Amino acid sequence: MSLDEARPEAQRLAEQLRHHSFLYHIEARPEITDDEYDSIFRRLQAIEAAYPELCTSDSPTQRVGAEPQDKFETVAHTAPMLSLDSTQEADEVRRFDERMRKALGEGHGPVYVLEPKLDGASIELVYEQGVLTRAVTRGNGREGELVTANLRTIPSVPLRLRTHDRPAPALVALRGEVLMYISDFQDFNAGRVKSGEDPYASPRNTAAGSVRQLDPRVTASTKLDVLVYDVLAVEGETFRSDTEGVEAIRQWGFKLPERIEVAGSVEEILEYHAAFAAQRDQLDYEIDGIVIKLDDLSMRSAVGATSHHPRWALAVKFEPRQEITRIDRIDINVGRTGVLTPVAILRPVVVGGVTVSRASLHNREELKRKDLREGDTVRIQRAGDVIPQVVEVVTHEEQRQPPFEMPEQCPACATPVYEEGPRTKCPNRFACPAQLQGWIEHFGARSALDIEGLGEETAALFVREGLVGSLAELFDLKPEDLVRHEGFAEKSAHALVEAIQSKKTPDLARFLIALGIPEVGVTVARDLALHFGGIEAIRLATVEQLEAVDGIGPKMSETITTFLAEARNSAAIDAILERGVEPVGPEPLPDELPDAGAAVFTGALPVPRAAAEVAWRRVGGRTVSSVSKKTDYVVAGDNAGSKLEKAERLGVTVLDFDAFVEKVRALGGEVDLP
Ligand code: IVH
């Protein structure tokens, strides 16, 4: 076949595949078998292999195959992805309706669009000239993570808009929700449990986690769906109402939430709400309420929005799901920090598609307040998603168990416990096996070193079998040490050891998180890494030096230095570093530069504050926290307040962000823009 013959053939096959994929994934009425589909798919693949120039990015063959990434790029949304105001009260719905009527004036009875509120992960999909060019997570609503390669693997996301009934606009940004069906979630979890991994908490967490996988093949391996309900922005076409937008979304070949309806009165809204609440348990996906939106887009503009949510929409949530079950037992869990947490071991019960078999009872005081005892029949609930709670005792046996008492000794190491406020703690920080297990789990957790395969069960095994006596010893493990143990075969033992060894040059911020320094979460870790550049500099930093980091106050710096200075903590860190672990900081700051001046950063900048400060220090600048006559520059972002005023009063040069970027460039530096 020549290129001239191959071109129309490839186009024809691609079009067939798109059509059949639409029939299968969107309309659920396939016209050909999977085998027939695969055979067309392979023909197209063969042609594209022979003529790579025919293989465009929106070809149906190009859903999987992108390389894993190191991290996601952060990008701005086409239009802000606002949140929703929400209520559980019918009266609030009435007041909302009154507000709308008042705002619209006489003679404009509002028309509302009603939809289920899907409990998934929010996503922006951007199509330029009809082709999918970007998929962005909601993030903070203004910017999110660029996860295009992952969304491409989801079959119900068109790589190219369907244009049979409506042409593609120059640009359209759509908003939808990534979902995992409850049945797929249950299969997925059953698979995890079988291979010795911890089950995931909820379909929504799993979907959100899958969308944020750095390797698109992992996303492709979970079954996800995307339902689209909103036009965020469009160029080259105008819609007058939500209904028109929804119709266009349908014609462009997307899946929409079921039962999108219009209503004109509070009664209709409440009826719709009640109907969905009743139907909720029969659905194969989670919804947590309904959404009411004004249909007319010009009326929406008239009503406006706050920075957080539009005034023209309201979510009406359902009551949290509740079930009755029995507390079989109360266990004590000892965490990394030595806190003893009572946990109710429940007779397993399905709450909205998720099996609940345990619930944290938090602490001594909480337990006493609710007077929960072993053997009691209790009401439990799961609000929104995840964390199950015990609400109250419903009935109990005549011969009730005595009130539950916290143990006097740590159940893991028998050391006498002590009380700290409502909490009960084990003081045996360096030798309690339960605390060590907690440390190991934390060390390997996703936000820390992200060690694949090092979860709760593996950590428990390591401690129980005496394989690991400290964090540092994780790096001494050899496959031979593992194969003898339950749950490990040759292959999985090698994989885990390799996963651990592969983290020997961790990102500094992640390493700081892994160390479990009190107060050091994701943000503080990132700021410390940017500010100090290396682990030794952080270990040597004085309280004053730590306080110089924006966002770190006296109390926090005290806690951090105390932790790092403690002999045994310090020895534990030394031991890890002696294993050849070398945390990699951001590029070190050059020394010996001419002084570029003292700057104060204030207000909301488009980049993390620490990134701006580091850029400034790289060109020889200094950063200070308060404005005085000695300050050379005040870099003011959005909503800058008193510092900006003071700068103006004192006649200090004020730079907006763009001017700051220019200044840094003029000095030979660069600000890493998002
Ligand atoms: S409308 C500005 N409609 O709920 C209004 N949101 O709690 C745009 N959500 O993150 C949102 N189903 O992603 C709308 N039918 C629906 C929805 C929905 C789920 C999500 C949305 C947002 C969250 C707000």
XYZ file of C-alpha atoms and ligand atoms in Angstrom:
698
model
C 0.000 0.000 0.000
C 1.395 3.401 -0.943
C 1.157 6.396 1.350
C -1.567 7.853 -0.892
C -3.627 4.710 -0.514
C -2.864 4.363 3.177
C -3.976 7.862 4.139
C -7.724 7.565 3.345
C -7.734 4.003 4.630
C -6.280 5.113 7.969
C -8.853 7.888 8.167
C -11.663 5.477 7.418
C -10.510 2.988 10.052
C -10.017 5.707 12.672
C -13.511 7.006 12.000
C -14.948 3.508 12.345
C -13.154 2.988 15.627
C -14.367 6.319 16.987
C -17.917 5.508 15.980
C -17.911 2.049 17.545
C -16.200 3.287 20.658
C -18.937 5.930 20.965
C -21.645 3.301 20.555
C -19.993 1.077 23.136
C -18.794 3.495 25.806
C -21.281 6.346 25.543
C -24.478 4.883 24.180
C -24.017 1.355 25.569
C -25.391 -0.187 22.368
C -22.482 -1.803 20.547
C -23.021 -2.938 16.981
C -19.891 -5.045 16.575
C -18.130 -7.592 18.785
C -14.955 -6.873 20.717
C -13.064 -9.125 18.308
C -14.256 -7.149 15.319
C -13.272 -3.935 17.041
C -9.811 -5.343 17.816
C -9.309 -6.423 14.248
C -10.055 -2.913 12.890
C -7.789 -1.540 15.619
C -4.917 -3.783 14.550
C -5.352 -2.848 10.885
C -5.022 0.809 11.794
C -2.018 0.043 13.998
C -0.316 -1.790 11.145
C -0.832 1.115 8.736
C 0.431 3.598 11.306
C 3.468 1.414 11.914
C 4.252 1.453 8.197
C 3.569 5.199 7.840
C 4.246 6.902 11.188
C 3.296 10.268 9.669
C -0.313 9.042 9.588
C -0.353 8.484 13.311
C -1.828 11.668 14.811
C -2.135 12.332 18.524
C -5.921 11.924 18.353
C -5.767 8.538 16.647
C -7.761 5.860 18.507
C -4.513 3.883 18.777
C -2.954 6.630 20.898
C -4.728 6.236 24.221
C -1.957 4.477 26.120
C 1.736 4.636 25.513
C 2.845 7.921 26.993
C 5.986 7.671 29.114
C 5.790 7.978 32.916
C 6.475 11.496 34.167
C 8.608 12.731 37.079
C 5.991 15.189 38.181
C 2.952 17.008 36.876
C 3.055 20.467 35.460
C 0.763 22.966 37.169
C -1.366 24.966 34.730
C -4.072 27.601 35.008
C -7.652 26.660 34.190
C -9.299 28.227 31.169
C -11.839 29.662 33.614
C -11.879 29.264 37.399
C -13.355 25.980 38.569
C -15.448 27.246 41.433
C -16.855 25.179 44.238
C -20.499 24.873 45.206
C -22.360 26.311 48.146
C -24.189 23.503 49.870
C -26.945 22.789 52.335
C -28.981 19.929 53.747
C -32.057 21.988 54.620
C -35.232 22.397 52.588
C -35.584 25.895 54.066
C -32.265 26.873 52.557
C -33.577 25.782 49.172
C -36.581 28.065 49.667
C -34.346 30.968 50.592
C -32.146 30.278 47.567
C -35.232 30.373 45.333
C -36.373 33.632 46.941
C -32.958 35.189 46.367
C -33.061 34.182 42.709
C -36.587 35.555 42.244
C -35.631 38.808 43.888
C -32.473 39.185 41.830
C -34.235 38.491 38.564
C -37.164 40.790 39.252
C -40.842 40.531 38.428
C -41.901 38.497 35.463
C -38.753 36.383 35.303
C -39.644 33.142 36.990
C -36.313 31.308 37.289
C -35.745 28.092 35.381
C -33.449 25.685 37.203
C -31.401 22.804 35.895
C -31.270 19.869 38.290
C -28.517 17.269 38.292
C -27.158 14.602 40.585
C -24.056 15.729 42.447
C -21.467 13.168 41.465
C -18.969 12.165 44.096
C -15.864 11.806 41.982
C -12.798 13.805 41.034
C -13.397 17.058 39.191
C -11.620 17.540 35.871
C -11.264 20.168 33.128
C -11.048 18.897 29.537
C -9.917 21.341 26.851
C -10.491 20.767 23.130
C -8.853 23.005 20.568
C -10.153 22.720 17.010
C -11.970 19.636 18.225
C -8.897 17.815 19.532
C -8.257 17.050 23.210
C -5.262 19.168 24.174
C -5.401 19.383 27.948
C -6.907 17.678 30.979
C -6.382 19.456 34.279
C -7.343 18.415 37.820
C -9.328 20.934 39.854
C -6.364 21.728 42.119
C -7.082 24.948 43.962
C -9.752 25.996 41.453
C -7.496 28.453 39.647
C -4.789 26.029 38.644
C -4.429 22.285 38.687
C -2.213 19.478 37.514
C -1.842 18.632 33.853
C -2.934 15.011 33.596
C -3.769 14.791 29.888
C -1.927 11.514 29.275
C -3.934 9.876 32.059
C -7.328 11.118 30.894
C -6.560 9.919 27.379
C -6.606 6.346 28.708
C -10.265 6.633 29.773
C -12.394 5.254 26.939
C -15.368 7.597 27.449
C -13.162 10.668 26.960
C -13.202 11.485 23.239
C -9.759 12.292 21.876
C -11.621 14.241 19.238
C -15.082 15.809 19.463
C -17.836 14.131 17.494
C -18.927 16.540 14.796
C -21.834 14.704 13.149
C -24.434 17.055 14.609
C -22.432 20.092 15.629
C -19.107 21.484 14.463
C -16.200 21.751 16.854
C -15.628 25.271 18.214
C -12.168 26.878 18.119
C -11.806 26.105 21.808
C -14.016 24.600 24.436
C -13.221 23.831 28.063
C -15.563 21.349 29.709
C -16.010 20.334 33.288
C -16.789 16.837 34.388
C -16.258 14.272 37.038
C -14.015 11.204 36.939
C -15.832 8.276 38.521
C -15.150 4.722 39.423
C -18.220 2.509 39.459
C -18.900 0.879 42.820
C -18.877 -2.607 41.274
C -15.510 -1.955 39.618
C -14.227 -0.548 42.907
C -15.244 -3.698 44.739
C -13.495 -5.902 42.147
C -10.460 -3.680 42.293
C -10.270 -3.906 46.093
C -10.823 -7.652 46.074
C -7.791 -7.881 43.777
C -5.715 -5.748 46.120
C -6.634 -7.773 49.167
C -5.800 -10.980 47.303
C -2.320 -9.735 46.464
C -1.749 -8.662 50.059
C -2.267 -4.936 49.537
C -4.488 -2.683 51.616
C -7.897 -1.985 50.141
C -8.628 1.593 49.071
C -11.073 3.653 51.070
C -13.658 4.677 48.493
C -14.377 4.785 44.765
C -13.765 8.503 44.797
C -10.333 8.289 46.435
C -9.370 5.550 44.053
C -10.497 7.547 41.023
C -8.706 10.673 42.229
C -5.554 8.674 42.969
C -5.633 6.977 39.619
C -5.969 10.282 37.762
C -2.844 11.498 39.562
C -0.622 8.557 38.697
C 2.653 9.540 37.098
C 2.542 6.465 34.906
C -0.439 6.542 32.508
C -0.331 2.758 32.256
C -1.374 2.591 35.894
C -4.319 4.884 35.182
C -5.200 2.737 32.189
C -5.317 -0.329 34.419
C -8.149 1.045 36.593
C -11.631 1.227 35.139
C -12.748 4.833 35.159
C -15.489 6.818 33.523
C -15.946 10.540 32.957
C -19.311 12.281 33.036
C -19.351 15.819 31.679
C -21.913 18.422 32.771
C -20.664 21.938 32.221
C -19.167 24.226 29.595
C -16.524 26.188 31.481
C -15.542 28.356 28.523
C -16.079 28.364 24.779
C -14.706 30.356 21.835
C -16.391 30.469 18.470
C -19.868 29.675 19.728
C -22.221 31.123 22.336
C -24.670 29.391 24.567
C -27.560 31.215 26.156
C -28.425 28.576 28.687
C -27.056 25.580 30.544
C -29.553 23.439 28.625
C -27.981 24.511 25.324
C -24.536 23.727 26.681
C -25.640 20.310 27.895
C -27.127 19.553 24.482
C -23.837 20.483 22.817
C -21.899 18.298 25.273
C -24.148 15.403 24.308
C -23.686 16.016 20.583
C -19.907 16.242 20.954
C -19.974 12.651 22.118
C -19.634 12.766 25.904
C -21.374 10.816 28.584
C -23.549 12.995 30.823
C -24.996 12.460 34.291
C -28.359 10.741 34.109
C -31.634 12.589 34.691
C -30.650 16.167 33.995
C -33.993 17.955 34.387
C -35.408 21.449 34.507
C -37.676 22.790 37.219
C -39.362 26.053 38.103
C -40.369 25.636 41.724
C -39.061 24.576 45.109
C -41.590 21.716 45.181
C -40.182 20.229 42.007
C -36.646 20.585 43.356
C -37.488 18.813 46.608
C -39.283 16.067 44.716
C -36.234 15.533 42.543
C -34.037 15.462 45.631
C -36.263 12.897 47.353
C -36.390 10.712 44.250
C -32.614 10.605 43.966
C -32.171 10.034 47.691
C -34.462 7.018 47.418
C -32.720 5.716 44.318
C -29.262 6.310 45.668
C -28.561 2.800 46.881
C -29.488 1.278 43.544
C -26.974 3.359 41.600
C -23.603 1.886 40.713
C -21.870 5.192 41.443
C -21.749 7.513 44.416
C -23.741 10.718 44.514
C -23.799 12.919 47.574
C -26.700 15.184 46.717
C -28.223 17.137 43.875
C -27.166 20.399 42.253
C -29.546 23.228 41.406
C -28.343 25.724 38.802
C -29.940 28.703 37.168
C -30.389 27.788 33.511
C -30.160 31.198 31.860
C -26.538 32.253 31.469
C -27.185 35.990 31.319
C -29.123 35.690 34.549
C -26.157 33.859 36.033
C -23.924 36.815 35.228
C -26.460 39.125 36.810
C -26.420 37.107 40.030
C -22.632 36.692 40.072
C -20.256 34.667 42.197
C -18.080 34.921 45.277
C -14.430 33.909 44.969
C -15.439 30.489 46.233
C -18.788 29.634 44.658
C -21.367 30.953 42.216
C -24.471 32.549 43.753
C -26.625 30.978 41.036
C -26.111 27.379 42.127
C -26.696 25.339 45.249
C -25.879 21.749 46.165
C -28.460 20.013 48.317
C -26.673 17.184 50.069
C -28.111 13.939 51.284
C -27.994 12.828 54.872
C -24.826 10.833 55.518
C -25.446 7.163 55.019
C -26.101 5.304 58.250
C -26.307 1.643 59.127
C -26.721 -0.373 62.285
C -24.094 -2.893 63.334
C -22.380 -4.309 66.387
C -19.082 -3.547 68.059
C -17.496 -6.971 68.283
C -14.390 -5.744 69.996
C -12.449 -2.627 70.820
C -8.795 -2.800 69.805
C -6.006 -0.426 70.600
C -3.908 0.843 67.752
C -0.511 2.370 68.530
C 0.634 4.869 65.942
C 4.016 6.247 64.918
C 3.884 8.988 67.527
C 2.955 6.597 70.321
C -0.682 7.640 70.588
C -3.000 4.801 71.609
C -6.173 4.970 69.527
C -9.184 2.828 70.405
C -10.659 1.255 67.278
C -14.079 -0.372 67.056
C -13.922 -3.708 65.265
C -17.368 -3.896 63.733
C -19.435 -6.688 62.329
C -18.856 -5.845 58.638
C -21.658 -3.848 57.069
C -22.014 -2.262 53.625
C -22.527 1.492 53.813
C -23.211 2.935 50.405
C -21.236 0.358 48.485
C -18.257 0.301 50.817
C -17.760 -2.391 53.422
C -17.029 -0.950 56.824
C -15.480 -3.203 59.424
C -13.681 -0.795 61.711
C -14.019 2.764 62.904
C -11.687 4.908 64.931
C -13.072 5.897 68.327
C -10.463 8.648 68.547
C -9.522 8.826 72.220
C -10.439 8.144 75.835
C -12.686 11.192 76.209
C -14.657 10.551 73.034
C -15.207 6.953 74.057
C -16.430 7.970 77.471
C -18.727 10.647 76.070
C -20.463 8.184 73.756
C -20.176 5.365 76.313
C -19.352 2.778 73.685
C -18.697 -0.742 74.904
C -17.880 -4.072 73.351
C -21.026 -5.914 72.301
C -23.109 -2.752 71.847
C -25.308 -2.316 68.819
C -24.418 1.034 67.284
C -25.370 3.410 64.518
C -22.464 4.138 62.193
C -22.212 6.611 59.348
C -20.022 7.418 56.430
C -20.241 11.107 55.552
C -19.455 12.010 51.941
C -16.808 9.404 51.537
C -14.187 7.557 53.520
C -13.971 7.822 57.249
C -16.646 5.845 59.070
C -17.790 7.081 62.453
C -19.725 5.505 65.283
C -22.589 7.915 65.947
C -24.254 6.407 69.008
C -25.294 3.306 70.862
C -28.722 2.089 69.742
C -29.287 -0.889 72.026
C -27.246 -3.074 74.220
C -27.529 -6.453 75.815
C -29.056 -6.646 79.263
C -25.808 -7.861 80.676
C -23.729 -5.071 79.240
C -19.950 -5.217 79.224
C -18.258 -2.935 81.761
C -17.210 0.515 80.450
C -14.175 0.286 78.241
C -10.944 1.277 79.942
C -7.800 2.278 78.155
C -4.970 -0.133 78.980
C -2.355 0.865 81.545
C 0.425 -0.559 79.429
C 1.184 -0.206 75.764
C -0.308 -3.286 74.086
C 2.709 -3.479 71.783
C 5.632 -3.136 74.209
C 4.104 -3.256 77.707
C 5.600 0.080 78.709
C 3.310 1.957 81.158
C 1.388 4.614 79.243
C 0.767 8.246 80.202
C -1.997 10.725 79.512
C -1.630 13.882 77.483
C -4.901 15.799 77.285
C -7.567 13.445 75.949
C -4.853 11.188 74.509
C -3.057 8.202 75.945
C 0.549 7.696 74.868
C 3.297 5.122 74.940
C 6.583 6.790 75.907
C 8.820 4.062 74.473
C 9.699 6.030 71.338
C 12.682 4.084 70.136
C 11.863 0.529 71.053
C 8.104 0.117 70.734
C 7.456 -2.223 67.775
C 4.116 -0.589 66.981
C 5.727 2.833 66.740
C 8.464 1.429 64.537
C 5.845 -0.104 62.277
C 4.159 3.289 62.052
C 7.454 4.942 61.163
C 8.168 2.422 58.432
C 4.700 2.865 56.948
C 5.081 6.615 57.058
C 8.552 6.461 55.514
C 7.224 4.620 52.477
C 3.949 6.535 52.172
C 2.968 8.263 48.971
C 3.737 11.809 50.111
C 7.019 10.642 51.685
C 9.405 8.316 49.819
C 6.558 6.652 47.936
C 7.948 3.122 48.155
C 5.758 0.819 46.107
C 4.738 -2.273 48.086
C 5.668 -0.957 51.525
C 2.232 -0.696 53.129
C 0.751 -1.492 56.492
C 0.991 -5.266 56.164
C 4.557 -5.334 54.945
C 5.639 -2.941 57.681
C 3.909 -5.149 60.239
C 5.679 -8.207 58.871
C 9.085 -6.497 58.949
C 8.679 -5.635 62.609
C 7.036 -8.882 63.676
C 9.712 -11.014 62.060
C 12.522 -8.776 63.224
C 13.623 -8.067 59.646
C 13.922 -4.351 60.272
C 14.854 -2.732 63.565
C 15.095 0.872 62.378
C 14.320 2.966 59.307
C 17.945 2.745 58.199
C 17.801 -1.036 58.180
C 15.214 -0.902 55.392
C 18.151 -0.187 53.110
C 19.999 -3.337 54.278
C 17.206 -5.689 53.213
C 18.086 -8.270 50.587
C 15.674 -10.343 48.539
C 16.922 -13.473 50.349
C 15.750 -11.983 53.666
C 12.227 -11.661 52.348
C 11.573 -14.795 50.314
C 11.330 -16.996 53.375
C 8.373 -14.992 54.592
C 4.673 -15.102 54.072
C 3.456 -13.165 51.070
C 6.826 -12.978 49.336
C 7.874 -14.841 46.244
C 11.170 -14.443 44.412
C 9.748 -11.777 42.164
C 7.927 -9.670 44.760
C 10.941 -9.817 47.102
C 13.216 -8.468 44.373
C 10.671 -5.820 43.416
C 10.361 -4.499 46.968
C 14.113 -4.408 47.604
C 14.561 -2.640 44.303
C 11.777 -0.179 45.158
C 13.557 0.660 48.423
C 16.993 0.965 46.824
C 15.583 3.170 44.066
C 14.750 5.791 46.725
C 18.339 6.389 47.729
C 18.446 9.771 46.032
C 15.093 11.117 47.174
C 13.843 14.599 46.608
C 14.837 16.568 49.710
C 11.300 17.703 50.512
C 10.018 14.132 50.389
C 12.903 12.998 52.566
C 11.979 15.631 55.148
C 8.403 14.404 55.156
C 9.625 10.811 55.477
C 11.577 11.703 58.617
C 8.284 12.504 60.308
C 9.524 15.736 61.847
C 6.592 17.194 63.793
C 4.958 20.140 61.970
C 6.720 19.320 58.696
C 4.030 18.580 56.129
C 4.139 18.971 52.372
C 4.267 22.764 52.302
C 6.774 23.292 55.096
C 9.005 20.544 53.668
C 9.005 22.195 50.258
C 9.784 25.602 51.735
C 12.597 24.213 53.885
C 14.099 22.394 50.904
C 13.959 25.508 48.742
C 15.337 27.709 51.477
C 18.207 25.547 52.705
C 18.927 23.360 49.704
C 20.378 20.392 51.623
C 19.692 18.127 54.561
C 22.814 19.131 56.488
C 21.961 22.824 56.290
C 18.545 22.057 57.729
C 19.978 19.923 60.515
C 22.400 22.688 61.464
C 19.884 25.530 61.198
C 19.276 27.580 64.320
C 15.845 28.593 65.531
C 16.436 32.060 64.079
C 17.479 30.710 60.689
C 14.373 28.563 60.510
C 12.200 31.502 61.447
C 13.581 33.396 58.474
C 11.631 31.016 56.251
C 8.291 32.507 55.371
C 5.490 30.598 57.065
C 7.640 29.177 59.856
C 6.998 30.820 63.193
C 8.863 30.652 66.514
C 6.900 27.694 67.818
C 7.371 25.621 64.715
C 11.088 26.333 64.459
C 11.475 25.386 68.117
C 9.711 22.056 67.534
C 11.788 21.313 64.443
C 15.162 22.109 65.995
C 14.313 20.179 69.153
C 13.422 17.135 67.100
C 16.533 17.313 64.951
C 18.844 17.974 67.893
C 17.577 15.023 69.919
C 20.474 12.586 70.093
C 18.545 9.509 69.085
C 16.705 11.244 66.229
C 19.982 12.595 65.012
C 21.583 9.150 65.203
C 18.641 7.664 63.289
C 19.110 10.238 60.513
C 22.874 9.620 60.463
C 22.231 5.906 60.130
C 19.993 6.471 57.088
C 22.536 8.767 55.444
C 25.331 6.283 56.173
C 23.464 3.764 54.027
C 24.265 6.001 51.088
C 20.986 7.895 51.011
C 21.552 11.276 49.407
C 18.568 13.609 49.404
C 18.618 15.859 46.374
C 17.793 19.481 47.070
C 16.855 22.135 44.573
C 19.870 23.764 42.900
C 22.191 25.231 45.541
C 22.420 28.946 45.928
C 25.574 30.507 44.530
C 27.704 32.318 47.088
C 29.692 35.446 46.444
C 27.310 37.470 44.378
C 27.063 41.231 44.586
C 24.201 42.202 46.892
C 21.036 42.753 44.872
C 19.136 44.172 47.836
C 16.582 43.250 50.474
C 13.112 42.289 49.328
C 9.836 41.658 51.101
C 7.310 39.383 49.404
C 3.651 39.963 50.125
C 0.248 39.054 48.706
C -0.645 36.121 46.478
C 1.973 35.478 43.807
C 1.421 33.187 40.824
C 4.289 30.955 42.037
C 4.923 29.518 45.502
C 6.396 32.207 47.734
C 9.464 30.057 48.397
C 10.156 29.762 44.656
C 10.133 33.542 44.269
C 12.421 33.940 47.268
C 14.882 31.392 45.975
C 14.971 33.029 42.542
C 15.742 36.276 44.306
C 18.513 34.758 46.410
C 20.072 33.117 43.369
C 20.748 36.537 41.906
C 22.284 37.793 45.124
C 19.185 39.182 46.791
C 18.167 38.857 50.419
C 14.666 38.328 51.691
C 13.355 39.929 54.836
C 9.977 39.622 56.458
C 9.041 43.164 57.407
C 9.145 46.445 55.550
C 11.455 49.179 56.801
C 13.401 52.075 55.340
C 16.225 49.623 54.693
C 14.053 47.464 52.441
C 14.967 47.850 48.778
C 11.918 46.218 47.174
C 8.458 45.090 48.070
C 7.190 42.445 45.662
C 3.425 42.677 45.871
C 1.049 40.024 44.584
C -2.735 40.074 44.568
C -4.520 41.323 47.659
C -1.350 42.668 49.223
C -2.278 44.533 52.376
C -0.455 46.374 55.129
C 3.077 45.668 53.869
C 2.250 47.275 50.547
C 0.768 50.298 52.306
C 3.833 50.655 54.456
C 6.115 50.411 51.418
C 4.195 53.192 49.735
C 4.357 55.300 52.870
C 8.118 54.824 53.200
C 8.738 55.279 49.494
C 10.151 51.750 49.017
C 10.158 50.545 45.400
C 7.144 48.305 44.772
C 7.373 45.620 42.094
C 4.412 43.676 40.813
C 5.123 40.079 39.912
C 5.903 40.757 36.250
C 8.299 43.538 37.172
C 9.945 41.211 39.664
C 10.448 38.554 36.990
C 12.010 41.226 34.754
C 14.288 42.342 37.554
C 15.494 38.789 38.220
C 16.124 38.268 34.524
C 18.045 41.507 34.286
C 20.317 40.133 37.022
C 20.882 36.960 35.030
C 18.409 34.747 36.886
C 15.079 33.138 36.186
C 11.858 32.626 38.118
C 10.398 29.160 37.576
C 6.950 29.958 36.265
C 4.112 27.447 36.640
S -21.592 22.372 38.982
C -19.571 26.383 39.769
N -22.640 20.020 38.796
O -19.062 19.052 43.177
C -20.469 25.234 39.641
N -20.691 20.273 40.133
O -18.796 20.467 45.797
C -19.764 24.164 38.971
N -19.905 18.194 41.140
O -15.940 20.221 42.625
C -20.057 22.870 39.545
N -21.459 16.907 40.306
O -16.840 19.045 40.621
C -21.660 20.749 39.340
N -23.673 17.987 38.514
C -22.699 18.704 39.045
C -21.713 18.160 39.861
C -20.715 18.975 40.410
C -20.375 16.963 41.062
C -18.709 18.561 41.930
C -17.861 19.629 41.327
C -17.304 20.410 42.492
C -18.000 19.814 43.660
C -18.465 20.940 44.547
